[in-house]
Amino acid sequence: MGRISGCLLCTLVLIASAINYSNTAPAPAHEGMFKFETEIERTMFEFFVNLFKYLHASLDKSRELLEQVLKDEVIVQKNDLEKSKELLMDYIVEAKERVKPLPADISTVDGFLYIVTQIHTLNTFEDIVQRYNTTSLPKPTDEDILIEAALKRNGLDALISELKNNKMVFFDEFLRKMGIYVKNLSEEDRIKNNKVVEWYQKYTDSTDEQKANDVFTHFAQMFARF
């Protein structure tokens, strides 16, 4: 991967120094700190700020759920669940690490990789949920059943629904803004930005899950130059 510059660098600097890892949207005044030459730069600026906020909130809520599971009365009383308890604790520690402030001297590549590691950690939470999904296990153990029950007692189903809804709201808003950008391109700019146009056309024909995965991978990498 080449260097990340321009708008994305501004976004990462903003994340590191201005919004203080709050779930509250950055004030409009913050945007005035940066000059955008094109609407795609502005859109990408908003995309990475909102992506960070989405990931930060999701990591916090998933961590809190697993903390509650470890405090669950049934789980606390069991002394033969060390493997599962260690797995949950490892995630809690990693999730806390992922929402610490970025270094003041952050480089562009470091900033991009920071968001990638947040995505990776959140995917680990999904792996844990699937690990204890007894309906998909050929022979669930007593330990699997106990952990799954504790997850559900402490709000797993509601959290999954909330995270899915938040993710789709985030991507739908991004798609809406990208649609406005593509629609208003001049013929000259449409040719110049043919990758954007091609990606957008493919994106609109994708399923919700495909859209989410595509934004996290291909699109973010395609615009790493901003």
XYZ file of N, CA and C in Angstrom:
678
model
N 0.844 -1.198 0.000
C 0.000 0.000 0.000
C 0.875 1.242 0.000
N 0.511 2.222 -0.858
C 1.283 3.458 -0.913
C 0.927 4.389 0.234
N 1.553 5.545 0.242
C 1.278 6.514 1.290
C -0.146 7.029 1.184
N -0.723 7.336 2.318
C -2.054 7.930 2.358
C -1.874 9.412 2.614
N -2.490 10.230 1.792
C -2.250 11.662 1.922
C -3.543 12.442 1.803
N -3.434 13.750 1.767
C -4.574 14.618 1.506
C -5.683 14.481 2.523
N -6.891 14.220 2.005
C -8.087 14.235 2.844
C -8.061 13.178 3.930
N -7.604 11.954 3.596
C -7.574 10.907 4.599
C -6.631 11.262 5.727
N -5.501 11.849 5.420
C -4.580 12.285 6.459
C -5.264 13.310 7.359
N -5.970 14.264 6.756
C -6.701 15.257 7.555
C -7.697 14.575 8.479
N -8.375 13.559 7.949
C -9.350 12.827 8.747
C -8.695 12.172 9.947
N -7.564 11.498 9.717
C -6.889 10.793 10.797
C -6.354 11.754 11.845
N -5.844 12.890 11.396
C -5.369 13.909 12.339
C -6.539 14.433 13.164
N -7.668 14.650 12.499
C -8.862 15.122 13.211
C -9.280 14.112 14.265
N -9.303 12.851 13.876
C -9.691 11.803 14.819
C -8.762 11.801 16.023
N -7.472 11.956 15.755
C -6.478 11.877 16.831
C -6.550 13.053 17.786
N -6.860 14.251 17.264
C -6.684 15.436 18.099
C -7.939 16.234 18.401
N -8.997 16.037 17.607
C -10.122 16.957 17.745
C -11.370 16.349 18.349
N -11.708 15.072 18.000
C -13.002 14.577 18.466
C -12.876 13.776 19.760
N -11.655 13.532 20.220
C -11.426 12.931 21.526
C -12.176 11.627 21.744
N -12.346 10.858 20.658
C -12.941 9.543 20.766
C -14.322 9.561 21.390
N -15.051 10.625 21.125
C -16.422 10.730 21.598
C -17.350 10.121 20.570
N -18.505 9.621 21.016
C -19.513 9.121 20.082
C -20.351 10.267 19.537
N -20.090 11.469 19.986
C -20.804 12.635 19.486
C -20.171 13.099 18.193
N -21.006 13.489 17.235
C -20.480 13.934 15.942
C -19.610 15.165 16.130
N -18.501 15.271 15.382
C -17.659 16.455 15.488
C -18.415 17.698 15.083
N -18.155 18.781 15.761
C -18.858 20.025 15.468
C -18.533 20.501 14.064
N -19.478 21.165 13.385
C -19.230 21.653 12.031
C -17.977 22.508 11.930
N -17.617 23.187 13.006
C -16.442 24.062 12.977
C -15.176 23.287 12.656
N -15.135 21.982 13.033
C -13.947 21.195 12.760
C -13.698 21.074 11.271
N -14.772 21.004 10.513
C -14.611 20.861 9.076
C -13.933 22.080 8.483
N -14.125 23.234 9.102
C -13.516 24.454 8.613
C -12.009 24.473 8.760
N -11.466 23.511 9.517
C -10.018 23.429 9.689
C -9.346 22.961 8.406
N -10.129 22.344 7.494
C -9.563 21.743 6.307
C -10.242 22.284 5.061
N -9.482 22.355 3.985
C -9.997 22.839 2.714
C -10.153 21.658 1.775
N -11.369 21.462 1.267
C -11.644 20.365 0.357
C -11.704 20.900 -1.065
N -10.938 20.285 -1.949
C -10.924 20.723 -3.334
C -12.066 20.106 -4.137
N -12.558 18.954 -3.726
C -13.642 18.288 -4.436
C -14.647 17.730 -3.429
N -15.848 17.410 -3.923
C -16.876 16.841 -3.062
C -16.504 15.428 -2.622
N -15.749 14.712 -3.456
C -15.354 13.362 -3.059
C -14.417 13.416 -1.864
N -13.579 14.443 -1.781
C -12.707 14.602 -0.618
C -13.550 14.868 0.631
N -14.551 15.706 0.485
C -15.427 15.996 1.628
C -16.184 14.722 2.052
N -16.659 13.974 1.054
C -17.396 12.750 1.339
C -16.515 11.732 2.043
N -15.257 11.611 1.581
C -14.350 10.672 2.213
C -13.964 11.119 3.624
N -13.851 12.430 3.806
C -13.584 12.974 5.134
C -14.686 12.529 6.104
N -15.926 12.731 5.695
C -17.066 12.354 6.532
C -17.125 10.838 6.720
N -16.790 10.100 5.652
C -16.820 8.648 5.727
C -15.888 8.120 6.812
N -14.651 8.588 6.843
C -13.693 8.074 7.816
C -13.988 8.553 9.233
N -14.510 9.767 9.374
C -14.906 10.224 10.709
C -16.052 9.357 11.220
N -17.061 9.149 10.374
C -18.216 8.347 10.788
C -17.862 6.878 10.964
N -16.940 6.382 10.143
C -16.483 5.009 10.294
C -15.804 4.823 11.639
N -14.953 5.766 11.997
C -14.289 5.678 13.292
C -15.308 5.670 14.428
N -16.293 6.563 14.355
C -17.300 6.649 15.413
C -18.099 5.351 15.519
N -18.443 4.788 14.368
C -19.192 3.525 14.346
C -18.365 2.406 14.985
N -17.103 2.299 14.600
C -16.245 1.246 15.135
C -16.000 1.426 16.627
N -15.767 2.677 17.025
C -15.505 2.968 18.444
C -16.693 2.555 19.302
N -17.906 2.952 18.885
C -19.103 2.618 19.650
C -19.340 1.108 19.677
N -19.107 0.448 18.554
C -19.328 -0.997 18.473
C -18.351 -1.760 19.354
N -17.098 -1.333 19.360
C -16.102 -1.980 20.213
C -16.446 -1.804 21.686
N -16.860 -0.617 22.047
C -17.223 -0.353 23.436
C -18.400 -1.224 23.884
N -19.430 -1.300 23.054
C -20.632 -2.049 23.439
C -20.381 -3.547 23.466
N -19.592 -4.050 22.522
C -19.279 -5.479 22.535
C -18.415 -5.820 23.747
N -17.475 -4.942 24.080
C -16.635 -5.157 25.266
C -17.488 -5.178 26.531
N -18.413 -4.221 26.634
C -19.267 -4.145 27.820
C -20.115 -5.403 27.977
N -20.579 -5.955 26.861
C -21.372 -7.181 26.929
C -20.543 -8.329 27.504
N -19.323 -8.494 27.010
C -18.495 -9.597 27.502
C -18.082 -9.387 28.951
N -17.921 -8.136 29.350
C -17.637 -7.854 30.765
C -18.813 -8.293 31.631
N -20.022 -8.053 31.160
C -21.206 -8.473 31.907
C -21.303 -9.996 31.986
N -20.922 -10.664 30.906
C -20.945 -12.127 30.902
C -19.984 -12.670 31.956
N -18.803 -12.079 32.060
C -17.829 -12.543 33.054
C -18.293 -12.264 34.489
N -19.213 -11.306 34.632
C -19.765 -10.995 35.964
C -21.071 -11.749 36.216
N -21.561 -12.435 35.197
C -22.820 -13.169 35.307
C -22.739 -14.184 36.448
N -23.768 -14.229 37.272
C -23.747 -15.064 38.486
C -23.477 -16.529 38.161
N -24.096 -17.037 37.127
C -23.903 -18.446 36.761
C -22.459 -18.702 36.335
N -21.913 -17.789 35.539
C -20.544 -17.954 35.039
C -19.528 -17.833 36.160
N -19.753 -16.884 37.056
C -18.839 -16.680 38.181
C -18.751 -17.928 39.053
N -19.868 -18.599 39.223
C -19.914 -19.773 40.103
C -19.275 -21.013 39.484
N -19.049 -20.969 38.183
C -18.463 -22.132 37.514
C -16.934 -22.019 37.489
N -16.261 -23.068 37.950
C -14.804 -23.055 37.995
C -14.161 -23.805 36.833
N -14.970 -24.359 35.949
C -14.431 -25.174 34.858
C -14.630 -24.507 33.496
N -14.672 -23.172 33.495
C -14.867 -22.441 32.238
C -13.661 -21.558 31.917
N -12.504 -21.977 32.360
C -11.318 -21.129 32.236
C -10.985 -20.787 30.785
N -11.149 -21.735 29.890
C -10.823 -21.492 28.482
C -11.709 -20.393 27.901
N -12.988 -20.474 28.182
C -13.922 -19.475 27.675
C -13.712 -18.121 28.347
N -13.482 -18.136 29.638
C -13.249 -16.887 30.357
C -12.007 -16.180 29.830
N -10.979 -16.952 29.528
C -9.743 -16.377 28.991
C -9.996 -15.773 27.605
N -10.800 -16.456 26.802
C -11.120 -15.959 25.471
C -11.861 -14.627 25.544
N -12.832 -14.541 26.443
C -13.595 -13.307 26.599
C -12.718 -12.183 27.143
N -11.868 -12.503 28.085
C -10.993 -11.493 28.671
C -9.992 -10.968 27.647
N -9.494 -11.849 26.800
C -8.560 -11.413 25.756
C -9.231 -10.386 24.839
N -10.493 -10.629 24.509
C -11.201 -9.672 23.645
C -11.394 -8.338 24.362
N -11.753 -8.391 25.625
C -11.967 -7.165 26.400
C -10.700 -6.315 26.416
N -9.572 -6.949 26.648
C -8.286 -6.239 26.677
C -7.980 -5.650 25.311
N -8.197 -6.431 24.261
C -7.902 -5.959 22.905
C -8.826 -4.805 22.513
N -10.109 -4.907 22.858
C -11.061 -3.849 22.516
C -10.698 -2.540 23.211
N -10.273 -2.622 24.462
C -9.839 -1.420 25.179
C -8.632 -0.791 24.499
N -7.723 -1.624 24.048
C -6.518 -1.144 23.380
C -6.866 -0.433 22.078
N -7.875 -0.905 21.390
C -8.226 -0.352 20.079
C -8.884 1.023 20.146
N -9.369 1.428 21.313
C -10.015 2.736 21.408
C -9.168 3.745 22.172
N -7.904 3.427 22.343
C -6.998 4.406 22.943
C -6.653 5.477 21.904
N -6.283 6.673 22.348
C -5.942 7.754 21.408
C -4.783 7.372 20.505
N -4.853 7.862 19.288
C -3.757 7.662 18.345
C -2.553 8.501 18.791
N -1.333 8.098 18.438
C -0.157 8.899 18.777
C -0.189 10.245 18.076
N 0.367 11.249 18.728
C 0.342 12.608 18.174
C 1.102 12.705 16.864
N 2.136 11.878 16.694
C 2.954 11.938 15.484
C 2.560 10.852 14.488
N 1.277 10.525 14.473
C 0.795 9.439 13.626
C 1.139 9.667 12.158
N 1.571 8.622 11.468
C 1.836 8.698 10.030
C 0.570 8.301 9.289
N 0.512 8.578 8.029
C -0.685 8.268 7.253
C -0.951 6.772 7.203
N 0.067 5.977 6.989
C -0.123 4.536 6.926
C -0.554 3.997 8.288
N 0.071 4.485 9.349
C -0.303 4.055 10.695
C -1.774 4.347 10.965
N -2.223 5.512 10.531
C -3.614 5.879 10.757
C -4.571 4.957 10.047
N -4.287 4.636 8.796
C -5.145 3.723 8.053
C -5.155 2.347 8.709
N -3.970 1.876 9.110
C -3.882 0.557 9.731
C -4.593 0.534 11.085
N -4.648 1.677 11.763
C -5.343 1.749 13.048
C -6.815 1.391 12.851
N -7.438 1.956 11.811
C -8.839 1.653 11.531
C -8.990 0.198 11.107
N -8.034 -0.311 10.333
C -8.081 -1.708 9.913
C -8.052 -2.634 11.129
N -7.221 -2.319 12.114
C -7.147 -3.159 13.314
C -8.443 -3.087 14.119
N -9.102 -1.934 14.107
C -10.399 -1.841 14.779
C -11.412 -2.775 14.118
N -11.407 -2.786 12.782
C -12.304 -3.674 12.050
C -11.992 -5.128 12.374
N -10.710 -5.454 12.403
C -10.286 -6.825 12.710
C -10.760 -7.239 14.104
N -10.633 -6.347 15.069
C -11.044 -6.664 16.440
C -12.544 -6.872 16.520
N -13.306 -6.025 15.848
C -14.760 -6.182 15.854
C -15.162 -7.502 15.193
N -14.434 -7.902 14.163
C -14.687 -9.203 13.531
C -14.417 -10.346 14.507
N -13.457 -10.130 15.412
C -13.163 -11.144 16.423
C -14.352 -11.349 17.346
N -15.063 -10.265 17.650
C -16.276 -10.381 18.474
C -17.299 -11.264 17.768
N -17.460 -11.059 16.471
C -18.388 -11.898 15.705
C -17.954 -13.362 15.758
N -16.653 -13.603 15.695
C -16.143 -14.973 15.796
C -16.499 -15.595 17.139
N -16.412 -14.795 18.202
C -16.746 -15.297 19.537
C -18.226 -15.655 19.614
N -19.060 -14.790 19.064
C -20.497 -15.059 19.063
C -20.791 -16.364 18.327
N -20.146 -16.551 17.177
C -20.357 -17.775 16.413
C -19.775 -18.991 17.127
N -18.708 -18.763 17.863
C -18.073 -19.863 18.612
C -19.051 -20.492 19.598
N -19.958 -19.680 20.149
C -20.908 -20.177 21.139
C -22.341 -20.212 20.616
N -22.481 -20.216 19.309
C -23.802 -20.349 18.694
C -24.124 -21.837 18.583
N -24.819 -22.353 19.565
C -25.016 -23.801 19.656
C -25.837 -24.361 18.500
N -26.636 -23.532 17.853
C -27.448 -24.020 16.733
C -26.594 -24.386 15.531
N -25.364 -23.865 15.472
C -24.483 -24.154 14.341
C -23.364 -25.124 14.709
N -23.351 -25.574 15.969
C -22.327 -26.519 16.415
C -22.859 -27.946 16.332
N -22.084 -28.862 15.736
C -22.557 -30.252 15.622
C -22.778 -30.912 16.979
N -21.864 -30.653 17.924
C -21.986 -31.240 19.263
C -21.597 -30.196 20.314
N -22.504 -29.258 20.620
C -22.170 -28.229 21.622
C -21.904 -28.850 22.986
N -20.879 -28.348 23.641
C -20.539 -28.835 24.972
C -21.365 -28.094 26.020
N -21.296 -28.570 27.250
C -21.981 -27.878 28.342
C -21.447 -26.452 28.480
N -20.140 -26.291 28.248
C -19.518 -24.975 28.330
C -20.079 -24.046 27.258
N -20.222 -24.548 26.038
C -20.802 -23.757 24.951
C -22.208 -23.280 25.320
N -22.994 -24.187 25.859
C -24.392 -23.879 26.216
C -24.444 -22.822 27.315
N -23.572 -22.945 28.313
C -23.556 -21.991 29.426
C -23.159 -20.591 28.957
N -22.122 -20.499 28.112
C -21.659 -19.192 27.641
C -22.699 -18.559 26.726
N -23.294 -19.346 25.843
C -24.328 -18.800 24.968
C -25.501 -18.253 25.778
N -25.920 -19.003 26.790
C -27.034 -18.561 27.631
C -26.686 -17.264 28.352
N -25.451 -17.160 28.825
C -25.020 -15.936 29.511
C -24.972 -14.760 28.548
N -24.502 -14.988 27.329
C -24.483 -13.924 26.321
C -25.888 -13.404 26.064
N -26.832 -14.314 25.921
C -28.203 -13.906 25.630
C -28.865 -13.246 26.841
N -28.571 -13.744 28.029
C -29.126 -13.128 29.238
C -28.688 -11.680 29.387
N -27.496 -11.397 28.911
C -26.930 -10.059 29.082
C -27.094 -9.162 27.850
N -27.960 -9.586 26.921
C -28.352 -8.676 25.842
C -27.723 -8.900 24.488
N -27.249 -10.118 24.201
C -26.588 -10.374 22.922
C -27.502 -10.093 21.730
N -28.713 -10.615 21.754
C -29.610 -10.458 20.609
C -29.911 -8.992 20.320
N -30.145 -8.224 21.374
C -30.434 -6.796 21.203
C -29.214 -6.061 20.656
N -28.025 -6.443 21.138
C -26.799 -5.786 20.676
C -26.553 -6.090 19.201
N -26.710 -7.343 18.795
C -26.504 -7.700 17.391
C -27.456 -6.915 16.502
N -28.703 -6.810 16.919
C -29.688 -6.051 16.145
C -29.294 -4.581 16.053
N -28.820 -4.023 17.156
C -28.404 -2.614 17.186
C -27.197 -2.372 16.286
N -26.203 -3.261 16.364
C -25.002 -3.098 15.548
C -25.318 -3.211 14.059
N -26.167 -4.153 13.697
C -26.551 -4.310 12.297
C -27.292 -3.075 11.797
N -28.203 -2.576 12.632
C -28.970 -1.391 12.236
C -28.060 -0.178 12.082
N -27.155 0.023 13.042
C -26.221 1.152 12.972
C -25.328 1.065 11.744
N -24.903 -0.161 11.427
C -24.026 -0.345 10.272
C -24.740 0.029 8.977
N -25.990 -0.405 8.854
C -26.706 -0.130 7.610
C -27.102 1.341 7.503
N -27.413 1.979 8.615
C -27.678 3.425 8.594
C -26.433 4.164 8.120
N -25.283 3.759 8.637
C -24.008 4.363 8.258
C -23.749 4.212 6.764
N -23.905 2.988 6.249
C -23.618 2.752 4.840
C -24.670 3.371 3.916
N -25.926 3.371 4.347
C -26.976 3.975 3.518
C -26.730 5.469 3.345
N -26.289 6.126 4.420
C -26.007 7.557 4.341
C -24.809 7.817 3.434
N -23.805 6.951 3.537
C -22.643 7.086 2.674
C -23.048 6.899 1.212
N -23.882 5.895 0.953
C -24.345 5.637 -0.408
C -25.139 6.826 -0.950
N -25.959 7.415 -0.103
C -26.751 8.571 -0.527
C -25.845 9.722 -0.963
N -24.817 9.999 -0.178
C -23.905 11.095 -0.518
C -23.081 10.767 -1.759
N -22.673 9.510 -1.901
C -21.937 9.121 -3.091
C -22.813 9.253 -4.328
N -24.115 8.932 -4.181
C -25.045 9.055 -5.295
C -25.148 10.488 -5.781
N -25.199 11.424 -4.852
C -25.257 12.852 -5.201
C -23.981 13.256 -5.922
N -22.855 12.778 -5.420
C -21.573 13.119 -6.029
C -21.487 12.601 -7.465
N -21.810 11.321 -7.672
C -21.721 10.715 -8.999
C -22.698 11.371 -9.969
N -23.913 11.644 -9.494
C -24.945 12.241 -10.345
C -24.530 13.602 -10.874
N -23.802 14.361 -10.076
C -23.438 15.735 -10.439
C -22.094 15.851 -11.154
N -21.466 14.725 -11.473
C -20.198 14.768 -12.193
C -20.406 15.246 -13.629
N -19.515 16.097 -14.092
C -19.534 16.476 -15.505
C -19.019 15.292 -16.313
N -19.228 15.314 -17.622
C -18.771 14.210 -18.460
C -17.258 14.050 -18.356
N -16.555 15.184 -18.309
C -15.103 15.148 -18.180
C -14.688 14.513 -16.861
N -15.349 14.938 -15.774
C -15.019 14.381 -14.458
C -15.463 12.921 -14.351
N -16.529 12.558 -15.046
C -17.000 11.181 -15.027
C -15.947 10.240 -15.626
N -15.300 10.704 -16.700
C -14.236 9.922 -17.323
C -13.019 9.884 -16.404
N -12.690 11.030 -15.841
C -11.536 11.137 -14.951
C -11.714 10.273 -13.713
N -12.944 10.191 -13.223
C -13.240 9.429 -12.007
C -13.993 8.143 -12.344
N -13.588 7.491 -13.425
C -14.312 6.310 -13.888
C -14.335 5.180 -12.857
N -13.283 5.096 -12.013
C -13.272 4.061 -10.983
C -14.395 4.277 -9.970
N -14.623 5.540 -9.632
C -15.696 5.861 -8.696
C -17.047 5.479 -9.294
N -17.253 5.867 -10.556
C -18.523 5.599 -11.225
C -18.769 4.096 -11.338
N -17.739 3.347 -11.743
C -17.877 1.899 -11.886
C -18.159 1.250 -10.541
N -17.423 1.686 -9.507
C -17.647 1.137 -8.170
C -19.062 1.430 -7.700
N -19.525 2.650 -7.898
C -20.849 3.050 -7.422
C -21.943 2.232 -8.111
N -21.826 2.044 -9.389
C -22.833 1.277 -10.126
C -22.891 -0.166 -9.629
N -21.730 -0.753 -9.385
C -21.680 -2.112 -8.849
C -22.221 -2.151 -7.431
N -21.891 -1.134 -6.664
C -22.296 -1.055 -5.261
C -23.813 -1.015 -5.120
N -24.479 -0.232 -5.950
C -25.938 -0.088 -5.842
C -26.666 -1.380 -6.163
N -26.015 -2.295 -6.880
C -26.635 -3.573 -7.228
C -26.311 -4.677 -6.228
N -25.541 -4.353 -5.192
C -25.113 -5.354 -4.219
C -26.127 -5.511 -3.098
N -26.031 -6.624 -2.380
C -26.845 -6.808 -1.185
C -26.293 -5.924 -0.073
N -27.051 -5.771 1.000
C -26.606 -4.932 2.122
C -25.274 -5.400 2.671
N -25.122 -6.718 2.849
C -23.882 -7.245 3.425
C -22.722 -7.057 2.464
N -22.971 -7.243 1.169
C -21.919 -7.035 0.178
C -21.489 -5.572 0.146
N -22.466 -4.667 0.310
C -22.142 -3.242 0.335
C -21.198 -2.932 1.493
N -21.521 -3.455 2.660
C -20.705 -3.193 3.847
C -19.280 -3.707 3.648
N -19.166 -4.945 3.182
C -17.847 -5.524 2.979
C -17.063 -4.780 1.916
N -17.742 -4.333 0.860
C -17.070 -3.647 -0.227
C -16.501 -2.308 0.225
N -17.259 -1.583 1.022
C -16.773 -0.297 1.519
C -15.558 -0.498 2.406
N -15.600 -1.508 3.266
C -14.495 -1.750 4.183
C -13.222 -2.169 3.459
N -13.339 -2.699 2.251
C -12.155 -3.215 1.564
C -11.821 -2.404 0.322
N -12.501 -2.706 -0.783
C -12.129 -2.142 -2.072
C -12.209 -0.621 -2.123
N -13.295 -0.055 -1.632
C -13.459 1.389 -1.778
C -12.444 2.161 -0.943
N -12.279 1.748 0.295
C -11.322 2.447 1.167
C -9.916 2.389 0.584
N -9.542 1.251 0.012
C -8.212 1.120 -0.574
C -8.096 1.945 -1.852
N -9.185 1.995 -2.645
C -9.158 2.714 -3.894
C -8.899 4.211 -3.676
N -9.404 4.732 -2.553
C -9.252 6.152 -2.281
C -8.186 6.459 -1.239
N -7.256 5.536 -1.054
C -6.188 5.759 -0.083
C -5.344 6.978 -0.431
N -5.375 7.404 -1.697
C -4.554 8.537 -2.102
C -5.077 9.862 -1.561
N -6.324 9.930 -1.108
C -6.870 11.226 -0.670
C -6.379 11.566 0.739
